[in-house]
XYZ file of C-alpha atoms in Angstrom:
621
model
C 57.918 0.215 -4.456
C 58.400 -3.737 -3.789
C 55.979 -3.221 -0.575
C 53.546 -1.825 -3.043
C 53.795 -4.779 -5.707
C 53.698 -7.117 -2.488
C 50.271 -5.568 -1.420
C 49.124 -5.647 -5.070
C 49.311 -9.692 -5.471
C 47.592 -10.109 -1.933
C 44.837 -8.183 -2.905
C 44.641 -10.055 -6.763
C 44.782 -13.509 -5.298
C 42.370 -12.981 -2.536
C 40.165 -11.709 -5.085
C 40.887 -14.608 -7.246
C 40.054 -16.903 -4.326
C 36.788 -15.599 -3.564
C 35.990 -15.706 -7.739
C 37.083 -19.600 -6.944
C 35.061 -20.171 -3.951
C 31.968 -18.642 -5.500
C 32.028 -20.639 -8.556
C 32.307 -23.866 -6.442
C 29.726 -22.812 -4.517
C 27.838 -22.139 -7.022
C 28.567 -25.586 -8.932
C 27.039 -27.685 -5.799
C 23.564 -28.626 -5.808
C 20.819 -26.705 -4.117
C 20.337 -29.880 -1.869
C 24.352 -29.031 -0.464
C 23.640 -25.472 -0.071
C 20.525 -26.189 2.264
C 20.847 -26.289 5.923
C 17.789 -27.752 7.956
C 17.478 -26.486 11.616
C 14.757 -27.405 14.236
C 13.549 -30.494 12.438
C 11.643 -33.047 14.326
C 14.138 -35.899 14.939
C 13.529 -39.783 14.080
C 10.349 -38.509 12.194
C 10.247 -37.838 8.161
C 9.951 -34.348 7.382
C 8.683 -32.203 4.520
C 12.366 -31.073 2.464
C 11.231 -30.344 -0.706
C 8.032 -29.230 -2.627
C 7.304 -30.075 -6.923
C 4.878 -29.433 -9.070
C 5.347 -30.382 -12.803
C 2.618 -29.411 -15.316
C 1.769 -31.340 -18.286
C -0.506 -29.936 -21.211
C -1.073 -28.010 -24.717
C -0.381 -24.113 -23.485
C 2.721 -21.799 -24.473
C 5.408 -22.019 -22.444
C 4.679 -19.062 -20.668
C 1.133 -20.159 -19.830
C 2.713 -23.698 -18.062
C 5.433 -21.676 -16.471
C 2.573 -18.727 -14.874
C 0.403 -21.709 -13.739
C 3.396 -24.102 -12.431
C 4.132 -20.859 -10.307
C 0.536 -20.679 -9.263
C 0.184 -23.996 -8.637
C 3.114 -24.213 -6.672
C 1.152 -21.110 -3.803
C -1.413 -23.864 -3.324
C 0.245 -26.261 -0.999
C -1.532 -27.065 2.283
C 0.563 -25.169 4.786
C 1.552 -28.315 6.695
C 3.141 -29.838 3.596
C 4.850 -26.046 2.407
C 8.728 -26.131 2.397
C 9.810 -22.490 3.245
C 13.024 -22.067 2.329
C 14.979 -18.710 3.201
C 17.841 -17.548 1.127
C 20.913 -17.001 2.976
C 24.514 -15.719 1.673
C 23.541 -15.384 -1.846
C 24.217 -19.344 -2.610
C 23.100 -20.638 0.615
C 19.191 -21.904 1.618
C 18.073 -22.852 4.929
C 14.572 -24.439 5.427
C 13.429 -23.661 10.012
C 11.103 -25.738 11.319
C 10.028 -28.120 8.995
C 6.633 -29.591 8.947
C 5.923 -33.331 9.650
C 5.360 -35.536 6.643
C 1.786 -36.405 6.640
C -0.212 -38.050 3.248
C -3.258 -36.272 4.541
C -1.529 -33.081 3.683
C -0.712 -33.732 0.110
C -3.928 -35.055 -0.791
C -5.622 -31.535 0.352
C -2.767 -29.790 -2.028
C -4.186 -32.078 -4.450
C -7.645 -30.536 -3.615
C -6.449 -27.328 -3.430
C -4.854 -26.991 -6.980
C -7.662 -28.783 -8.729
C -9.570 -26.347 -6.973
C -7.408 -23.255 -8.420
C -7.596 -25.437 -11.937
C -11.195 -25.443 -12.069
C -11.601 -21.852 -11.514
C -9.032 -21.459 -14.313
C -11.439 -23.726 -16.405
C -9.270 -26.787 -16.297
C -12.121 -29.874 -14.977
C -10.342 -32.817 -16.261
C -7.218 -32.615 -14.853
C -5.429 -35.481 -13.583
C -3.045 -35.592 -10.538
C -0.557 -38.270 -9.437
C 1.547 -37.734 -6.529
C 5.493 -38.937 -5.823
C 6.907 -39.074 -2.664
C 10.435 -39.743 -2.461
C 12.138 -40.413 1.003
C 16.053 -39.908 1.992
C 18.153 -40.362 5.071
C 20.820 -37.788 6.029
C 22.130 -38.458 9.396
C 19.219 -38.022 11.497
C 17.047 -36.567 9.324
C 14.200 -38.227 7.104
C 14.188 -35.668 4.728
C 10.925 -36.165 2.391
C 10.483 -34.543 -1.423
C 7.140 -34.635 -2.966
C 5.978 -34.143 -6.172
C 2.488 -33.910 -7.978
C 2.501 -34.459 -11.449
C -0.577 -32.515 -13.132
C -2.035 -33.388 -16.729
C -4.160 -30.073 -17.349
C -6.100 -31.431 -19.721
C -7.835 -29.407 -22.180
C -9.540 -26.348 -21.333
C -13.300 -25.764 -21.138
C -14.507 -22.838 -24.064
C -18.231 -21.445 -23.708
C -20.216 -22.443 -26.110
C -23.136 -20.396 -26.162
C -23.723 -17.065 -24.088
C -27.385 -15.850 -22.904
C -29.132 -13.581 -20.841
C -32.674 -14.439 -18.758
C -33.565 -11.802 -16.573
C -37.142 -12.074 -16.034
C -37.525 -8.295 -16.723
C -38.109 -6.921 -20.475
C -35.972 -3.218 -19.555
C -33.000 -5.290 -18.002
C -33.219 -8.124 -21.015
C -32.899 -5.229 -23.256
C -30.660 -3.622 -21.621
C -28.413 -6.977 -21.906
C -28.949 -7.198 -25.582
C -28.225 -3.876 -26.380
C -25.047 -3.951 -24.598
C -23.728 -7.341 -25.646
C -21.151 -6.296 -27.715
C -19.004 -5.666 -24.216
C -18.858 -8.513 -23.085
C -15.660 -10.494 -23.041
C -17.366 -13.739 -23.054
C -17.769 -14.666 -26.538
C -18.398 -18.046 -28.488
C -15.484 -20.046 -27.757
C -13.723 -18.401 -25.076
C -11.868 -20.138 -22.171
C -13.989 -20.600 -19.300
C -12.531 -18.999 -16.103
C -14.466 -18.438 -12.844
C -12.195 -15.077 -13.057
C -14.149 -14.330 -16.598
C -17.634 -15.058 -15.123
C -16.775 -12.667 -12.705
C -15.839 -9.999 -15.117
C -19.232 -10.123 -16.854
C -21.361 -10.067 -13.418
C -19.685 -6.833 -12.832
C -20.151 -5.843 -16.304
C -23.463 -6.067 -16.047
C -23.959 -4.339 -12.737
C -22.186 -1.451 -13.495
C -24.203 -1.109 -16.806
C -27.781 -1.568 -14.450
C -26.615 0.780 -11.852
C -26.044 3.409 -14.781
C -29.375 3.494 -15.892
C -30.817 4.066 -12.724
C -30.983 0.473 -10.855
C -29.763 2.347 -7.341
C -30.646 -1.244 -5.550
C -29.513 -4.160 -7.637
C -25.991 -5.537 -6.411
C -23.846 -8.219 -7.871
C -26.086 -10.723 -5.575
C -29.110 -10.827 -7.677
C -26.997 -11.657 -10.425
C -25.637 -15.036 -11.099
C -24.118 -17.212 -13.839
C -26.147 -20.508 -15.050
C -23.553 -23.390 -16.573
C -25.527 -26.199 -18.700
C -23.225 -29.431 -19.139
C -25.739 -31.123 -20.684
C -24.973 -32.754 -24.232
C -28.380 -32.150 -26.341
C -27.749 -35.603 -28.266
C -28.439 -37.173 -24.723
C -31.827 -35.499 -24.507
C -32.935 -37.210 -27.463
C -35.095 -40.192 -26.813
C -34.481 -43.560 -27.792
C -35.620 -46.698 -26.687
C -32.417 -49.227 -27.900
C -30.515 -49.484 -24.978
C -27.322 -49.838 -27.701
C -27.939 -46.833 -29.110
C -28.142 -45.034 -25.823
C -24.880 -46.003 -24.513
C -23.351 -45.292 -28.426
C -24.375 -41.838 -27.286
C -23.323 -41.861 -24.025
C -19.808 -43.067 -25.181
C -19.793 -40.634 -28.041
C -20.651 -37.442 -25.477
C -17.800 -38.432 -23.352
C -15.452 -38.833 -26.296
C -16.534 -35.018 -26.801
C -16.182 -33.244 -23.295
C -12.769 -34.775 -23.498
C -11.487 -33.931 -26.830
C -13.032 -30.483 -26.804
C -15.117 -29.746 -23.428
C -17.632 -27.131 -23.828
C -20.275 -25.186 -21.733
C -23.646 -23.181 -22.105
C -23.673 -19.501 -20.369
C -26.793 -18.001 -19.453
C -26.741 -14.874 -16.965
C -30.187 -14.855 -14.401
C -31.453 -12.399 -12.241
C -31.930 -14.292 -8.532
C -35.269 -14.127 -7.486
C -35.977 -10.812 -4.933
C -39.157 -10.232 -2.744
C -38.039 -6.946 -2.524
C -39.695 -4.939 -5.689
C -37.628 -2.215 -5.227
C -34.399 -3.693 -6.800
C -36.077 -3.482 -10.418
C -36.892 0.203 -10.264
C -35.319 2.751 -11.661
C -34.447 5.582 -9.246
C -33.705 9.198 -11.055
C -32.355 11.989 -9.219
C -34.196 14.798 -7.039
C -32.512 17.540 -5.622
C -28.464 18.044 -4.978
C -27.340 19.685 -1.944
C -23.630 21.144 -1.641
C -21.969 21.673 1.985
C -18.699 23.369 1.069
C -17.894 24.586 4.685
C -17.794 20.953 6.133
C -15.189 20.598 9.005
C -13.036 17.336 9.011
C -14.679 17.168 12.742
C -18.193 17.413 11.598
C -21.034 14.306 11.519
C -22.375 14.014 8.448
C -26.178 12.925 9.652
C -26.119 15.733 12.416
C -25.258 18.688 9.699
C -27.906 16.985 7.253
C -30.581 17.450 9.580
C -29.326 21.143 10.890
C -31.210 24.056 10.329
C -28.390 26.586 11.214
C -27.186 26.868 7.319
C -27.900 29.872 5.078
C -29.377 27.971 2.002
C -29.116 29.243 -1.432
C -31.224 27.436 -4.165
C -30.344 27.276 -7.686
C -32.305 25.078 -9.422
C -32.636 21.672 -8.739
C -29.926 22.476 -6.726
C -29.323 24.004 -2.638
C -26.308 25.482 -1.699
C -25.725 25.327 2.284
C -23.034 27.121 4.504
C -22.608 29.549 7.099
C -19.671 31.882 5.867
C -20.263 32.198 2.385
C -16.594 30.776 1.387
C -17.255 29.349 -2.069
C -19.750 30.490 -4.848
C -22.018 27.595 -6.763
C -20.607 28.127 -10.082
C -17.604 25.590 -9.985
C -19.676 23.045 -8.181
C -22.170 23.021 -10.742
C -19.801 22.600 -13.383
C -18.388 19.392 -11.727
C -21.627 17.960 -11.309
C -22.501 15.129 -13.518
C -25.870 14.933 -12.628
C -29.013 16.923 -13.056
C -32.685 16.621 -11.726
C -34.835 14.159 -13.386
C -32.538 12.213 -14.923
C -31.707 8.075 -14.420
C -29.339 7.775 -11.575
C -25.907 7.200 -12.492
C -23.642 5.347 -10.656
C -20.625 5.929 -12.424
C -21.103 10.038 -12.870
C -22.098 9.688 -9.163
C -18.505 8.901 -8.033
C -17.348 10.997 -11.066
C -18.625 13.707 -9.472
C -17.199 12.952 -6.418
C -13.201 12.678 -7.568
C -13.661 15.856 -10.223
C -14.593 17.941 -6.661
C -11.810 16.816 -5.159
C -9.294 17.078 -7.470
C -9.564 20.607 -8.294
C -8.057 21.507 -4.845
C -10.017 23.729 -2.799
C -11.038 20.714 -1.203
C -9.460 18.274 0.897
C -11.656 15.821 1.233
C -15.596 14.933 -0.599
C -17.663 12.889 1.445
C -21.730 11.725 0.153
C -24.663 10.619 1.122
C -27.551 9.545 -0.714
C -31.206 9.630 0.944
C -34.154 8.395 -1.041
C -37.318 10.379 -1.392
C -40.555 8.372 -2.420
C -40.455 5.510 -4.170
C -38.270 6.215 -7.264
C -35.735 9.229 -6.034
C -32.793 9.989 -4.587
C -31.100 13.321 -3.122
C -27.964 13.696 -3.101
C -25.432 15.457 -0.842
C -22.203 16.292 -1.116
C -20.203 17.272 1.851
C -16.706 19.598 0.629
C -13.916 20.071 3.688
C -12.137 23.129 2.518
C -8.222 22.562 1.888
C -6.266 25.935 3.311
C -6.556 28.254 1.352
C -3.352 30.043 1.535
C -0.280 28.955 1.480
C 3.135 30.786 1.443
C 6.835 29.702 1.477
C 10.440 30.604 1.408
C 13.531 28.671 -0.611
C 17.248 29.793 0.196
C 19.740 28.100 -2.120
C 23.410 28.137 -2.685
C 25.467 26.957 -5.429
C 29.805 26.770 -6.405
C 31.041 27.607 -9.748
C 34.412 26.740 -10.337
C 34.467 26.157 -13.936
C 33.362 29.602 -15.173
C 34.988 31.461 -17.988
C 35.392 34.538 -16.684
C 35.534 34.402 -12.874
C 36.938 30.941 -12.396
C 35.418 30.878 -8.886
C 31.997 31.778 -8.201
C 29.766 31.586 -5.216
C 25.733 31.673 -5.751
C 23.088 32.425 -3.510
C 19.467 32.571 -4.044
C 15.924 33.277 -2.670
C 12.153 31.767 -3.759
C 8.951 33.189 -2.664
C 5.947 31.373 -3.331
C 2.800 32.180 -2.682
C -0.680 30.043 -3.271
C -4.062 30.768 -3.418
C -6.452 27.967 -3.509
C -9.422 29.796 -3.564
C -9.519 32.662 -5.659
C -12.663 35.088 -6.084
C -14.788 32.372 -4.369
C -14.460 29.792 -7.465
C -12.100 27.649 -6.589
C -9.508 29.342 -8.888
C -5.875 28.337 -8.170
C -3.457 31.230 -8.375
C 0.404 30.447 -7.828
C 3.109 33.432 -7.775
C 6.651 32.758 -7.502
C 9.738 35.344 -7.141
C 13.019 34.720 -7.569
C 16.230 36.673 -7.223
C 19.947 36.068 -6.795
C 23.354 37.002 -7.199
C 26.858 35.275 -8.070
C 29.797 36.680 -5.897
C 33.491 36.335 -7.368
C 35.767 34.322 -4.644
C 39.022 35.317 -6.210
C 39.029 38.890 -5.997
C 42.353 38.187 -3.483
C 44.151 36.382 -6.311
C 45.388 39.752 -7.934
C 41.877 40.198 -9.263
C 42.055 43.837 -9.530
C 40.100 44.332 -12.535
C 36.910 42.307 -11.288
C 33.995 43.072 -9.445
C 32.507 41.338 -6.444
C 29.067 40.925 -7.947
C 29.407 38.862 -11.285
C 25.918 37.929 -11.638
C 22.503 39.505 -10.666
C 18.934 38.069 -11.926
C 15.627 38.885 -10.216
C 12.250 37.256 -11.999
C 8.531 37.188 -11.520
C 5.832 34.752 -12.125
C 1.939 34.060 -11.793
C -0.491 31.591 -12.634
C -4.010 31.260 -12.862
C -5.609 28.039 -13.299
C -9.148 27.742 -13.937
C -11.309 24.502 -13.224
C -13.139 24.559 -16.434
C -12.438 25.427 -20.172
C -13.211 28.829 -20.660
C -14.406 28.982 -24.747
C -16.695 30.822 -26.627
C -19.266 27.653 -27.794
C -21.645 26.474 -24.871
C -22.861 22.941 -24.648
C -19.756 21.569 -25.662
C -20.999 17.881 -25.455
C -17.119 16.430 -25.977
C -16.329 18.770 -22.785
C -18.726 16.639 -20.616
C -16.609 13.564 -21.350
C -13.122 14.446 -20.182
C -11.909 14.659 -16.554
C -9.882 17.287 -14.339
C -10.387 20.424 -17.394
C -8.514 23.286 -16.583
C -7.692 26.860 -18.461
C -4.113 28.121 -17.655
C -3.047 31.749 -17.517
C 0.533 32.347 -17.046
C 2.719 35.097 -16.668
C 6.560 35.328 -16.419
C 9.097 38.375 -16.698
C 13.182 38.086 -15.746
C 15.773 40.132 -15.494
C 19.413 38.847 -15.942
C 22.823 41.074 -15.496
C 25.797 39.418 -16.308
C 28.817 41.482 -15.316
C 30.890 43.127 -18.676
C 29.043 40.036 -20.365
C 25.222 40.995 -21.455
C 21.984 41.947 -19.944
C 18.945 39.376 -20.749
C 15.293 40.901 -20.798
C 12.309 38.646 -20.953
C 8.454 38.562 -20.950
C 6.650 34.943 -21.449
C 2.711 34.891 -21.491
C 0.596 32.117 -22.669
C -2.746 30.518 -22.694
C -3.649 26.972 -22.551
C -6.124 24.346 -21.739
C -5.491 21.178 -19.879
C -7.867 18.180 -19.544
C -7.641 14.417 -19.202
C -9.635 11.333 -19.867
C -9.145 8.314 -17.193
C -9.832 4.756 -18.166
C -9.671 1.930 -16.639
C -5.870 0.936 -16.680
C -4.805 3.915 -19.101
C -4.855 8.228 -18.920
C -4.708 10.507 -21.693
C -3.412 14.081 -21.422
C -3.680 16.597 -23.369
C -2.067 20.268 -23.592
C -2.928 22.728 -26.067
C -1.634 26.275 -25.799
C -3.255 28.298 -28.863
C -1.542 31.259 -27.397
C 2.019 31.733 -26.209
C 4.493 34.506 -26.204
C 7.472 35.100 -25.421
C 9.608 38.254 -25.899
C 13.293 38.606 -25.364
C 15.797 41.854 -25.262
C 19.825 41.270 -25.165
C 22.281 44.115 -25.257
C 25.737 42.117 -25.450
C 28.826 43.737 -23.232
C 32.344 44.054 -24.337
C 33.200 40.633 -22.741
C 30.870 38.428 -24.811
C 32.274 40.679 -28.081
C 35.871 38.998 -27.094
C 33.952 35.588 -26.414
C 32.877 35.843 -29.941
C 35.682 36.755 -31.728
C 37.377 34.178 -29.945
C 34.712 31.863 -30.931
C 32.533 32.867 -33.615
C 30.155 29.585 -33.039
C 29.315 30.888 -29.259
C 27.485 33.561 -31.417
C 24.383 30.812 -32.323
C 23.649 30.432 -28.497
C 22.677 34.385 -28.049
C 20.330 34.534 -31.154
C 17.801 37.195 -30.492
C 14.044 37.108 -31.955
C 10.355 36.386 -30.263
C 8.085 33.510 -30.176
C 4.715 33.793 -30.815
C 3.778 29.977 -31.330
C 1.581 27.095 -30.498
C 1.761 23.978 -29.182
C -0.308 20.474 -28.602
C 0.944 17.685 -27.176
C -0.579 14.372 -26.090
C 0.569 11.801 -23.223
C -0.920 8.248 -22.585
C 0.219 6.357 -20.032
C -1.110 2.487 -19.292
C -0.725 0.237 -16.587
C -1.625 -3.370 -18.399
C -2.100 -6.420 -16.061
C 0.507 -8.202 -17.417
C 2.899 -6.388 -15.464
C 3.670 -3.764 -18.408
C 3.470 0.018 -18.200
C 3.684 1.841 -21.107
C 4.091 5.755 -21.253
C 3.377 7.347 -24.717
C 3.989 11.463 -25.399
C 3.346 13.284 -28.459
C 4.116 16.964 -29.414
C 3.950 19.803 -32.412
C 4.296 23.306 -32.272
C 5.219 26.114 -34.754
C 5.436 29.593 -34.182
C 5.580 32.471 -36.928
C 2.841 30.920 -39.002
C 0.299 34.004 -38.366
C 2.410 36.611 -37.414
C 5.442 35.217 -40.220
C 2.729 36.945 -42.790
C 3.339 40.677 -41.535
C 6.666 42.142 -43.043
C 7.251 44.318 -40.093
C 7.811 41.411 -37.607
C 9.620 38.546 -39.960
C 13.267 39.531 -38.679
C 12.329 39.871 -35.297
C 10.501 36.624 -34.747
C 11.205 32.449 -35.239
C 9.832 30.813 -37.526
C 9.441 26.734 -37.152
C 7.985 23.778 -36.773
C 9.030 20.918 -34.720
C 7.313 17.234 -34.054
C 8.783 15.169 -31.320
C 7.362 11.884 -29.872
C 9.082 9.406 -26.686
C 8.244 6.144 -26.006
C 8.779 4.414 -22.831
C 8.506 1.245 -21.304
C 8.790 -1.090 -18.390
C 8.107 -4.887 -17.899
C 8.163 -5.945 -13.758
C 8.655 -9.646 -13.433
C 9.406 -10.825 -9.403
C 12.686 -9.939 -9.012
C 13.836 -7.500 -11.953
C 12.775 -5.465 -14.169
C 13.609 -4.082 -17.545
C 13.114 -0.465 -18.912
C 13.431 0.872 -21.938
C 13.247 4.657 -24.040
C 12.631 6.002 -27.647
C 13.021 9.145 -28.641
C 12.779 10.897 -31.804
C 11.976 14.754 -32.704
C 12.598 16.783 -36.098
C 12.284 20.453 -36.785
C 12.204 22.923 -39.683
């Protein structure tokens, strides 16, 4: 016992000396805890790097462009300094000292200022010099006054071309460049790309973001005006530089770059689609465009081409955003392309555009088939030592799976799944007479359909053509459980639903609605549960017998903002009995409810950490 209580204060004061030697080391300054190795000796060195940022923004502004800032030293003046043992720092290979290299940091962050929209920014430079041993250790700092940030003061559009100025106009209410925004070269290039994308939507297959550019007009108007007092004219001049630094401001106007080439101001629309849904990942797309050895099937505008006759033209169709005639779209273009290859009898979607004439384009889409068939086998095994009636139980179980990527030739995905197992008693050698080997049997059977499209009654659904990845859902489920001298659990489960999803730019939105599902349960209780009961009358709530016949919607949105957030949203309802409550017949064997339930989840990522958080709230009746 005394060896014990020796061990026992060894062990607390070695831990209490390491707590000691921590928080000492920990108390020194970072200077103390840096170790220098393979610095140039008898010449000053770069030690330490600074950048302190004066000006009007939030704190959080300063601190995100201090930490900018502070990425924009010239790499022969950058202190790299590795962290080592927690506390400790040591800075290899140091770069000479030279004041060449801090006055192109200086160019470098005004640089990185003015494409922030900061022009009048002043810098002033420290450079402090110490001796340690024989090291010349140098620290230098740049002070920066920001100075007040450029806003736009007027935004316009010249394109030379009445469609794309109208265009422009019509469409001006996207823009994120409004009447006294911050200037950033980062916001310019936002709107050049706005602007593109709208062009190349309504059928401008040639224009690129290089015949696009952004004109910026410094020019004070009062300085235009003419006057012949000399006085006067330097009142004015002294009076428009009192302005731009009190509150600088800017004219916008977005041109259209001159072009020899006529052909970037027409409007292409679309000619014919082709489909190639037997491509091999081996094939070259420009030899099997030009190949005559393809049975070709034309519907339409449209030509199907293969050589086996694996897929039908229905479900490509559908996924097609485009149609003969029309503008050329950029955006439904690639639409087109990621709806193909999501719905997963394809592996990969490859394109190619060729233009016909002087104002078309044909399209061709080239579909590598994803195997079709899949099939696999689970084995599991599981320990029970805490059951009530056993005490010692030893699971095993199988899963089949099979998967069918390609039903019926429409790119149908079937799933079916079957499961069986047993529970085997372990202590039938503990005087265990009165128990059976077998405790537990349960065998079940699934399948799935999943269609790539919403099958409804109403055609033309324009809301339909909006959404991404639709699918209808067919499932089927029945199981079989056998629980020795306990009960015997019978159940069918069938339901109907639809599936689609709209993707924005940094944000989805799921949806889930199942108008029909059903689920149907038997249980004949054994004399062992009867004792469970009587023993404990509550246990009685959890074997509740009755049928579902309900429906459900629920809603998820998750978004990825650019400030680092994520945010994950998910909404539900459902209620079952409210149609089939109304026949007498059926109101003791079925549920009747409604529940609401809604979770709310988010994350914010700085460098090093990150914080997560969870709501969630539900209520039934």
């Amino acid at each position: 016992m005394c060896m014990r209580l020796k061990l026992a204060k060894v062990k607390w004061f070695l831990g209490l000396f390491w707590l000691i030697a921590l928080l000492t080391l920990a108390g020194c300054s970072e200077e103390r805890r840096t170790k220098v190795v393979d610095y140039p000796i008898g010449k000053p060195f770069m030690y330490g790097n600074k950048v302190i940022l004066k000006g009007s923004g939030t704190k959080d502004e300063l601190k995100k462009l201090t930490t900018d800032l502070n990425n924009y030293w010239d790499d022969s003046a950058r202190v790299r300094k590795e962290q080592r043992y927690l506390l400790g720092y040591r800075i290899k290979n140091p770069p000479v000292y030279n004041s060449i290299n801090i006055i192109r940091s200086i160019n470098y962050m005004n640089a990185y200022l003015n494409a922030q929209g900061y022009y009048y920014a002043n810098f002033k430079d420290s450079i402090h010099k110490d001796s340690v041993g024989d090291q010349i250790r140098v620290n230098a700092t740049i002070t920066i006054n920001q100075g007040k940030n450029i806003s736009i003061d007027s935004v316009g559009y010249q394109l030379d071309d009445t469609t794309m100025q109208q265009l422009a106009l019509q469409r001006m209410r996207g823009s994120q460049i409004k009447k006294g925004s911050p200037y950033s070269k980062q916001l310019i290039s936002a709107e050049l790309d706005r602007m593109i994308s709208i062009y190349r939507r309504k059928g401008y297959y040639k224009l690129t973001r290089e015949d696009l550019y952004a004109e910026i007009d410094t020019t004070d108007i009062n300085l235009i005006e003419l006057t012949l007092d000399p006085f006067k004219q330097a009142e004015l001049i002294a009076e428009s530089a009192r302005k731009r630094r009190l509150n600088p401001t800017w004219n916008l106007t977005i041109k259209k770059r001159a072009t020899a080439d006529s052909s970037k101001l027409t409007q292409f629309k679309v000619a014919n689609i082709y489909y190639y849904p037997e491509t091999k990942i081996t094939d070259v797309i420009d030899s099997i465009t030009t190949s005559k050895g393809f049975i070709e099937e034309q519907h339409g505008d449209s030509y199907l081409r293969y050589q086996v006759g694996k897929f039908k033209y229905q479900p490509l169709k559908e996924h097609t955003f485009l149609s003969k005639g029309e503008l050329f779209n950029e955006e439904s273009y690639f639409k087109t392309m990621n709806t193909l290859g999501q719905i997963g009898a394809w592996q990969q979607v490859d394109s190619k555009i060729i233009e016909r004439d002087k104002d078309s384009l044909d399209l061709y889409f080239y579909l590598v088939p994803a195997l079709k068939q899949n099939f696999t086998i689970d084995l599991e095994g599981s320990r029970n030592t805490g059951d009530i009636g056993a005490g010692n139980l030893f699971g095993i179980s199988t899963n089949l799976s099979y998967k069918n990527r390609n039903v019926w030739k429409r790119a149908i995905q079937s799933i079916t799944n079957f499961r069986t197992g047993v529970e085997l008693n372990l202590s039938l050698g503990n005087n265990n007479t009165n128990q059976q080997l077998v405790q537990t049997f349960n065998i079940s059977a699934g399948h799935t359909f999943a269609f790539p499209k919403i099958i409804q009654p109403f055609k033309n659904w324009k809301a339909l053509s909006t959404v991404d990845n639709k699918r209808t859902l067919l499932s089927f489920n029945a199981a079989y459980v056998d629980r020795k001298d306990y009960y015997k659990l019978r159940s069918i489960l069938g339901s109907w639903g639809y599936e689609w999803k709209k993707v924005q730019r940094r944000s989805d939105d799921t949806w889930l609605f199942k108008p029909i599902n059903v689920e149907l349960y038997s249980l004949d209780t054994l004399p062992g549960l009867d004792t469970l009961f009587m023993k404990n009358p509550f246990l009685r709530n959890s074997f509740n017998t009755g049928n579902i016949y309900s429906q459900s919607l629920s809603y998820t949105k998750t978004i990825n903002a650019a400030n680092r957030k994520s945010h994950f949203i998910r909404l539900g309802v459902e209620e079952t009995g409210l149609i089939f409550g109304l026949f007498k017949g059926l109101r003791n064997d079925i549920y009747r409810y409604i529940k609401v339930e809604a979770e709310y989840r988010q994350s914010k990522k700085w460098d090093k950490s990150e914080m997560a958080y969870r709501a969630f709230a539900g209520m039934g009746y």
